[in-house]
Short mmCIF file of C-alpha atoms in Angstrom, two decimals:
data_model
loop_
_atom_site.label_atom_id
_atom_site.label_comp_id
_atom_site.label_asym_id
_atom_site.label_seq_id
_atom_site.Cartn_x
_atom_site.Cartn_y
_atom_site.Cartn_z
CA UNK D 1 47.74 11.56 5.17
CA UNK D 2 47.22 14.69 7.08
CA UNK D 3 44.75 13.87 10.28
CA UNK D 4 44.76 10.09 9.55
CA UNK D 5 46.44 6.81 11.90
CA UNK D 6 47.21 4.51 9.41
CA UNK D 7 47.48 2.08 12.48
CA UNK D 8 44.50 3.08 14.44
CA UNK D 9 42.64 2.47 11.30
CA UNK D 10 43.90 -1.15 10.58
CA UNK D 11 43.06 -1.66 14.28
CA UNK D 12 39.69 -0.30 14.66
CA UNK D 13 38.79 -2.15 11.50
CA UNK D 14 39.78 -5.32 12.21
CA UNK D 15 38.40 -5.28 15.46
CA UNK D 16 34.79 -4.68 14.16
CA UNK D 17 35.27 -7.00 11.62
CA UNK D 18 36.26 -9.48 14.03
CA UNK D 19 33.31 -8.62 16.13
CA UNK D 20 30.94 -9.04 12.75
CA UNK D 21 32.67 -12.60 11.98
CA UNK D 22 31.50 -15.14 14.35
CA UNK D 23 30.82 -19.16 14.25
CA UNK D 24 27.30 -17.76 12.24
CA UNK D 25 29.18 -15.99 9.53
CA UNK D 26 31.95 -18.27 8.83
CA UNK D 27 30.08 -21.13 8.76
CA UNK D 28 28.15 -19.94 6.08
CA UNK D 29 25.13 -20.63 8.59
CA UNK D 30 23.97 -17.10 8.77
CA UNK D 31 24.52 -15.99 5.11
CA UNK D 32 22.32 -19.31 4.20
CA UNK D 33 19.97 -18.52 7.16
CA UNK D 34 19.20 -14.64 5.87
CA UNK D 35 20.03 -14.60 1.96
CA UNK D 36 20.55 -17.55 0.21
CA UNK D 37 16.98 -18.49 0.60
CA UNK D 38 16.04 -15.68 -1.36
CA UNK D 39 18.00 -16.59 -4.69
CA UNK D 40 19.24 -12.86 -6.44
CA UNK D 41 17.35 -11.08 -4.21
CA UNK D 42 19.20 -12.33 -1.22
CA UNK D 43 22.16 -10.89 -3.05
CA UNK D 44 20.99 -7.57 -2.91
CA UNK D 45 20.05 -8.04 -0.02
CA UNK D 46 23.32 -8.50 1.38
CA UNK D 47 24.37 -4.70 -0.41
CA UNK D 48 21.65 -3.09 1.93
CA UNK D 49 22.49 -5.05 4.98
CA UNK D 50 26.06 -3.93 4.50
CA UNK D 51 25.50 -0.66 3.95
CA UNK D 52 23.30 -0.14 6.50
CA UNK D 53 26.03 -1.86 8.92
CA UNK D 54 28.48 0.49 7.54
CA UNK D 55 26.28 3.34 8.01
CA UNK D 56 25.97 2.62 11.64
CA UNK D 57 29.34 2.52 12.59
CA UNK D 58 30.05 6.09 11.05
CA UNK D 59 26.84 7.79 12.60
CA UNK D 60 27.92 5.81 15.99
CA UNK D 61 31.00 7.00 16.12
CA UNK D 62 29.98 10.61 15.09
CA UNK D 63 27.69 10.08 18.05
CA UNK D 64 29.86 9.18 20.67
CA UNK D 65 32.72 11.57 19.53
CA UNK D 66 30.20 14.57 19.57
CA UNK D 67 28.78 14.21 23.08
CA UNK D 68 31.80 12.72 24.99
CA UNK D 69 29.85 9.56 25.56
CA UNK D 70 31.77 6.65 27.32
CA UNK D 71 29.11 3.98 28.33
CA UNK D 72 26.04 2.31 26.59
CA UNK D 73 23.36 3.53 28.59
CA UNK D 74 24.43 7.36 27.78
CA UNK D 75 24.45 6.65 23.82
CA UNK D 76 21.02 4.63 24.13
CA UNK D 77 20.14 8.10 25.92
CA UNK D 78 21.45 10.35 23.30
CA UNK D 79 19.67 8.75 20.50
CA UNK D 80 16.54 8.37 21.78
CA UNK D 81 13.45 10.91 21.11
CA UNK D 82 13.62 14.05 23.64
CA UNK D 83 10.14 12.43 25.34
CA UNK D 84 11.91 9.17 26.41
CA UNK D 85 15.04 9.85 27.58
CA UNK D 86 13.80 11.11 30.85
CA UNK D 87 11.75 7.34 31.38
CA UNK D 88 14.24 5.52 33.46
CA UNK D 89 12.48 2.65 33.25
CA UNK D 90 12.61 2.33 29.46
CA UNK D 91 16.41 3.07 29.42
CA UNK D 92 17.21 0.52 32.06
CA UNK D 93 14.66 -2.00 29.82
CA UNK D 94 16.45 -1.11 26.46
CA UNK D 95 20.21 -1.60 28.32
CA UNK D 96 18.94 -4.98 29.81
CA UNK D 97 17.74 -6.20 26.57
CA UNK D 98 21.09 -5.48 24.51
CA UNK D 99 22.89 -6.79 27.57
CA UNK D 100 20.62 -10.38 27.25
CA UNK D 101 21.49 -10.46 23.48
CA UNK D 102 25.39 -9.74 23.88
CA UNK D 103 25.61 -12.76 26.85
CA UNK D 104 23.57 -15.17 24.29
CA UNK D 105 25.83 -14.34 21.51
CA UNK D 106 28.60 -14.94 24.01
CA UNK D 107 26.95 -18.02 24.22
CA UNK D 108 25.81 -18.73 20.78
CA UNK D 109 29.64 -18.61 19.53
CA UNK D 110 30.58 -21.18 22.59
CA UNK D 111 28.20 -23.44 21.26
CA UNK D 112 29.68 -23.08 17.67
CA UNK D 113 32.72 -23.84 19.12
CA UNK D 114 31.66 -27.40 20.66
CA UNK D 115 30.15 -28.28 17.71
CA UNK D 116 33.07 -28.14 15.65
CA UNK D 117 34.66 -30.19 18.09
CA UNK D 118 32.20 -32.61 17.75
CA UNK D 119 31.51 -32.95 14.26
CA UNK D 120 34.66 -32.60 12.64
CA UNK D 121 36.77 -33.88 15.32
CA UNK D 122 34.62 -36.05 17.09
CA UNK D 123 35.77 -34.83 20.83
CA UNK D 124 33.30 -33.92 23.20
CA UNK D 125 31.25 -31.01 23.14
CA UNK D 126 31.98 -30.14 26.93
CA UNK D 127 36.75 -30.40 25.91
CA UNK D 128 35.62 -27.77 23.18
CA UNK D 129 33.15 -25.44 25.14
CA UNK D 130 36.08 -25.20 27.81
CA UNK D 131 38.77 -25.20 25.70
CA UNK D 132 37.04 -21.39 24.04
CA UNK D 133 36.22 -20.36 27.79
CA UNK D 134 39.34 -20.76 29.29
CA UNK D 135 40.88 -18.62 26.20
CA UNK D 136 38.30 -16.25 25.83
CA UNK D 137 38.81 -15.89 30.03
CA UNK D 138 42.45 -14.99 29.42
CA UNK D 139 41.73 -12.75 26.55
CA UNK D 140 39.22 -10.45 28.23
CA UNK D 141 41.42 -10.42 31.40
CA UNK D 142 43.23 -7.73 29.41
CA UNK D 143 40.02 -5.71 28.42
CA UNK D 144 39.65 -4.28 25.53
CA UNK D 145 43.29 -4.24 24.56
CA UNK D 146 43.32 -8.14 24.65
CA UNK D 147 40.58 -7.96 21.73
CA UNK D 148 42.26 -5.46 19.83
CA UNK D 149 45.73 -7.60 19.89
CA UNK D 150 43.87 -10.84 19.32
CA UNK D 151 41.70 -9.50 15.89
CA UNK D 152 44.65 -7.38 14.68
CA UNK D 153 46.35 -10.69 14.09
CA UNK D 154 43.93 -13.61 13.51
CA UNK D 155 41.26 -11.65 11.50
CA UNK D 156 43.38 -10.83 8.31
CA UNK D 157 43.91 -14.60 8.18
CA UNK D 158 40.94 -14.90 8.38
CA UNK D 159 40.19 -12.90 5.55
CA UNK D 160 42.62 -14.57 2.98
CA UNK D 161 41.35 -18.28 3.57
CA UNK D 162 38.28 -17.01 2.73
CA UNK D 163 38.76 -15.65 -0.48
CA UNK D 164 41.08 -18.25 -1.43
CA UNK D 165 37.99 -20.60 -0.57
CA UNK D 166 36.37 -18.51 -3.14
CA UNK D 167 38.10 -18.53 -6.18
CA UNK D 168 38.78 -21.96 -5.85
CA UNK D 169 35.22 -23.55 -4.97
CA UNK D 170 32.57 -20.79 -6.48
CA UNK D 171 31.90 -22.11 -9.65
CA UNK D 172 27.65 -22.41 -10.69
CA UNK D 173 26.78 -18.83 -12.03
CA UNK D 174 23.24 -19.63 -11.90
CA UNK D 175 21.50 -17.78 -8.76
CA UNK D 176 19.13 -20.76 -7.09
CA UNK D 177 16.54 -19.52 -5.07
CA UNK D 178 14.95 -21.79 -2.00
CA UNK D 179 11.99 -19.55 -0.75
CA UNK D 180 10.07 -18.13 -3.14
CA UNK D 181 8.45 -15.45 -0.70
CA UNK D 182 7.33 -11.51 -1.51
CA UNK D 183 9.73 -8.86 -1.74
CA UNK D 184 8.80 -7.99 1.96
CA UNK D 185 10.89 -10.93 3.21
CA UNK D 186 13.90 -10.10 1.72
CA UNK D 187 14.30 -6.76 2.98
CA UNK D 188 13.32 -7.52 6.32
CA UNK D 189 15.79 -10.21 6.23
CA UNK D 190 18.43 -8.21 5.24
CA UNK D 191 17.43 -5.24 7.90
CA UNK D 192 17.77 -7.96 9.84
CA UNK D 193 21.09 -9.10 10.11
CA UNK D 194 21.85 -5.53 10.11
CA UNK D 195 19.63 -5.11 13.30
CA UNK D 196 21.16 -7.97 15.46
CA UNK D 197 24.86 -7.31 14.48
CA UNK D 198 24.33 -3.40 15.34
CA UNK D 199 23.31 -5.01 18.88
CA UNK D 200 27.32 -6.29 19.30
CA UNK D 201 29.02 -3.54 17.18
CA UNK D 202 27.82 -0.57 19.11
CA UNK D 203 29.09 -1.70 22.65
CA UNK D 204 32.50 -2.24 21.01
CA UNK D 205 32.57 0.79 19.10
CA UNK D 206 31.97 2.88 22.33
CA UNK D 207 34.61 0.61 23.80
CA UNK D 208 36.83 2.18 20.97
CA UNK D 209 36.50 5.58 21.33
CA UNK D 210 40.07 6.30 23.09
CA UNK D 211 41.57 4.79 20.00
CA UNK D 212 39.84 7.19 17.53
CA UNK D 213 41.75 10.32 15.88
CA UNK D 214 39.72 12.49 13.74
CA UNK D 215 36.17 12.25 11.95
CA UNK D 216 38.07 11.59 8.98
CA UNK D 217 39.13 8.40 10.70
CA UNK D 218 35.54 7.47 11.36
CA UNK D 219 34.69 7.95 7.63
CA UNK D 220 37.62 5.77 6.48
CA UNK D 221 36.95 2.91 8.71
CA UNK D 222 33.03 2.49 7.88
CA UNK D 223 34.28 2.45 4.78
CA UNK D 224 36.83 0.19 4.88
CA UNK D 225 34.51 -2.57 7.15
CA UNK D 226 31.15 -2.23 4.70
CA UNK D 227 33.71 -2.61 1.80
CA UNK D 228 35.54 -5.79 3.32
CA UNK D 229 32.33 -7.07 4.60
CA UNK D 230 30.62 -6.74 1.41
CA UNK D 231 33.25 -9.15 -0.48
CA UNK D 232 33.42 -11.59 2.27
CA UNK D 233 29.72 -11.84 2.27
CA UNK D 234 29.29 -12.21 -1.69
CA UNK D 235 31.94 -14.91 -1.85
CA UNK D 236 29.64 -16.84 1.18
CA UNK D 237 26.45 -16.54 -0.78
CA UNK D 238 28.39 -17.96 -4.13
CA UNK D 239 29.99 -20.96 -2.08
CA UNK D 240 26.61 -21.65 -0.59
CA UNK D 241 24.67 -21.22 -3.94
CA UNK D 242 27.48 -23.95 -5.60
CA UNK D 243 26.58 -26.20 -3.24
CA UNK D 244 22.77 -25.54 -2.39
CA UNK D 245 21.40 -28.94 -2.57
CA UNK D 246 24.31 -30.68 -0.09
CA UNK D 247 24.44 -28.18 2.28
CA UNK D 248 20.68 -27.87 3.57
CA UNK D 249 21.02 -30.02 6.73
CA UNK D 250 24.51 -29.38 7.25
CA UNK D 251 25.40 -27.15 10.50
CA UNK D 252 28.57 -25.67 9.55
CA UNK D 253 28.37 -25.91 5.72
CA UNK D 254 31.36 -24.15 4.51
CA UNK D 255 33.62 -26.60 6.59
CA UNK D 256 32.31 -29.19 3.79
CA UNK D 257 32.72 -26.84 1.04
CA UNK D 258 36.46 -26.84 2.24
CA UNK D 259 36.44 -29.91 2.49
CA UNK D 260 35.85 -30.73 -1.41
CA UNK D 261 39.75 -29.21 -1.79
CA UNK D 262 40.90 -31.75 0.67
CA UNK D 263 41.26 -33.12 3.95
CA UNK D 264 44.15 -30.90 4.53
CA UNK D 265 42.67 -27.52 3.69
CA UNK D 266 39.57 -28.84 5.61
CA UNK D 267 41.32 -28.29 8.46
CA UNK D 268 42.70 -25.43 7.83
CA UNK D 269 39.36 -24.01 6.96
CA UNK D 270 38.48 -25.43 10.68
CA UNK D 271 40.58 -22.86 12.36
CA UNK D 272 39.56 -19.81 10.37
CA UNK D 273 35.93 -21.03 11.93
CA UNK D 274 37.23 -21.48 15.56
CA UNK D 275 39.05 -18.04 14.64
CA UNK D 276 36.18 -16.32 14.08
CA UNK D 277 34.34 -17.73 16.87
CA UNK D 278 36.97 -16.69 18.84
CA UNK D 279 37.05 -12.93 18.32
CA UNK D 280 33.29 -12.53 17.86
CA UNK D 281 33.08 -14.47 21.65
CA UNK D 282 35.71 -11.75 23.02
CA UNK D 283 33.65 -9.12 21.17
CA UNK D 284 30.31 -9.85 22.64
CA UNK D 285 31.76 -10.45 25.86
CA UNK D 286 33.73 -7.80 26.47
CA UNK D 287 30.34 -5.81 25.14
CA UNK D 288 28.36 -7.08 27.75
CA UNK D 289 31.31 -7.30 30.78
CA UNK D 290 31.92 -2.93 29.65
CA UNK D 291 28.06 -2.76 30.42
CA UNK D 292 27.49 -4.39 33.66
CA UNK D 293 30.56 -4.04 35.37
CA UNK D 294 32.38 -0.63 36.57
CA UNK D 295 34.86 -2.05 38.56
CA UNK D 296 37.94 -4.39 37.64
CA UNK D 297 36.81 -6.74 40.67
CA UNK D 298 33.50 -6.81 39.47
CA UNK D 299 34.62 -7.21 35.75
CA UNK D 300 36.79 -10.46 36.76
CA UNK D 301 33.92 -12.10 38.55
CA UNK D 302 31.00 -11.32 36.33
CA UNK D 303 34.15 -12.65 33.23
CA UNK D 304 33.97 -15.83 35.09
CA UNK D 305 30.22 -16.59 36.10
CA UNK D 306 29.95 -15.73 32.49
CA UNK D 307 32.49 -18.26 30.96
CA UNK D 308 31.72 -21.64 33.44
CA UNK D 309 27.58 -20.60 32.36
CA UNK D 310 28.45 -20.98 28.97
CA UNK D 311 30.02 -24.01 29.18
CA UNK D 312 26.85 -25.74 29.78
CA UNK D 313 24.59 -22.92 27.59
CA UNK D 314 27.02 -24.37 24.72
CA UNK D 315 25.64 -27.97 24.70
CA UNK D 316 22.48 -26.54 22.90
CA UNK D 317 22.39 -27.00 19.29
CA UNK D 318 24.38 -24.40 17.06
CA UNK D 319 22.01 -24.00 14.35
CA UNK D 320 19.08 -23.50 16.27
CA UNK D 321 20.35 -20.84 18.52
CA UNK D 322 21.27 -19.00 15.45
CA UNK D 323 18.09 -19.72 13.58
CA UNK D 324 15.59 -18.88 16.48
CA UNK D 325 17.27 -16.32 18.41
CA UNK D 326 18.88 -14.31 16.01
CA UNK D 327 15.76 -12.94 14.17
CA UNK D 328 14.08 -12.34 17.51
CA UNK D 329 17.06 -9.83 18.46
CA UNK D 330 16.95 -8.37 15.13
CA UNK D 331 13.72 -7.23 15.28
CA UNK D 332 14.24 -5.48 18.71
CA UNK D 333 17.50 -3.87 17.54
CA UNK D 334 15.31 -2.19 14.64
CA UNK D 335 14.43 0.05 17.07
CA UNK D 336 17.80 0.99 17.71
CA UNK D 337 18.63 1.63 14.46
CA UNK D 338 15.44 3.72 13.80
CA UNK D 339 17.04 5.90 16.72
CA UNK D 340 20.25 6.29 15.23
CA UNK D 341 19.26 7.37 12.13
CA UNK D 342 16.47 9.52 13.10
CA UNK D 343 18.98 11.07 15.51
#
């Protein structure tokens, strides 16, 4: 097609993909955490949080492609109402904020990490927390073309255990709803998850402006990622709504779901989890390491404060981090969003 890198493409979407499917996602933990509660509505919820993630990466792009933008401060800038973006104070605030978020994700998806270690392997938290460090080190050693190499190749696996998971194990038709709550809950759940994930996507997405052709390009892949995303997240919600009642106090519940095929495929389900811990921990990082540090000196020492903190960060319990932090972030990356779209 005239205009179009069929290889940029397949990059670029894989890479936000990648960025989207972390230790919360996989795990089921987050799709339980924001829809399932809900019963059908949760469903549709899911269609408006995906579109409104898909509509965010074309509008960010567009953004960035426009006005020759190359850092986060300068798009936070660019969106914001003519009145504000003069208020230094308020930029640097908004910048530290996003900055806070991307280092706990960093952290979050460390602490996903140990837990599989612990509860399906029973090895210390610590081996596994240094084990993803040490990797995650390497990886962002080679900046951002590290994390496109590393989700052009792991994240289609990804993708294929998942729906395999799917046709095999989805199997009650009838919708079970936990919370029965007002329609208001619901829709803020599902602006949500759209809120804190647009916190880690845009830092990437600026990060992947060099590899970006034409505007057709930036049409194609928000299409491709909200489409991709949309399937992954329905077959979630229907493993998680087959097996509502056992996987309540569960921490990483589709590892048990897998687990119902076999010990084999349990494991194999294992490393699409510590895969998609993985790239999400190289997204966020790299997110936060492009925002704080200018220089490759300063890049390489603020990589490695970052990686031996998290280490210890990622003895705290998975769940919780997910369940407490996550909604707090969402609701300060509404504003964000309001910007974007208003802009």
């Amino acid at each position: 097609m005239v205009g179009i890198n069929i290889k940029n493409i397949y990059k670029i979407t894989f890479v936000i993909i990648g960025t989207i499917i972390g230790a919360g996602f996989a795990s089921g933990q987050e799709i339980y955490t924001f829809f399932n509660k809900y019963g059908f509505e949760g469903l549709i919820g899911i269609c408006i949080s995906i579109s409104l993630m898909a509509y965010i990466i074309y509008k960010t792009f567009k953004i960035i492609i426009e006005n020759g933008i190359n850092n986060y401060e300068d798009f936070i800038k660019n969106i914001m109402p003519e009145r504000f973006r003069k208020n230094k104070i308020l930029n640097h605030s908004i910048n530290n904020i996003i900055n806070i978020f991307l280092l706990i994700c960093f952290n979050i998806m460390v602490a996903g990490f140990a837990t599989y270690f612990v509860q399906e392997l029973n090895i210390s938290k610590w081996i596994g927390a240094i084990v993803i460090t040490i990797l995650t080190f390497i990886t962002l050693s080679n900046s951002i073309n590290g994390v496109i190499k590393i989700n052009t190749y792991l994240i289609p696996i990804i993708i294929l255990l998942i729906v395999f998971l799917g046709i095999n194990k989805i199997e009650n038709t009838q919708i079970v709803s936990i919370e029965n709550k007002s329609l208001l809950y619901w829709i803020v759940s599902s602006i949500l998850y759209a809120s804190y994930n647009s916190i880690t996507l845009i830092p990437i997405l600026i990060s992947l402006k060099k590899q970006l052709g034409t505007k057709k390009e930036t049409v194609l892949i928000s299409f491709l990622v909200g489409t991709i995303m949309l399937a992954l997240s329905v077959i979630i919600f229907l493993l998680m709504n087959t097996f509502i009642k056992e996987i309540q106090q569960i921490e990483i519940p589709v590892v048990y779901i897998a687990s119902t095929l076999g010990k084999s495929f349990k494991y194999i389900y294992g490393i699409v989890i510590l895969i998609a811990i993985f790239t999400t921990a190289i997204g966020s990082g790299y997110g936060f390491l492009s925002n704080v540090a200018k220089k490759r000196k300063t890049y390489m020492l603020c990589a490695g404060v970052m990686c031996i903190g998290a280490i210890f960060i990622g003895q705290i319990s998975f769940s919780n981090l997910i369940n407490i932090l996550y909604p707090v972030f969402g609701y300060l990356g509404i504003v964000q969003i309001i910007f974007l779209i208003i802009r």
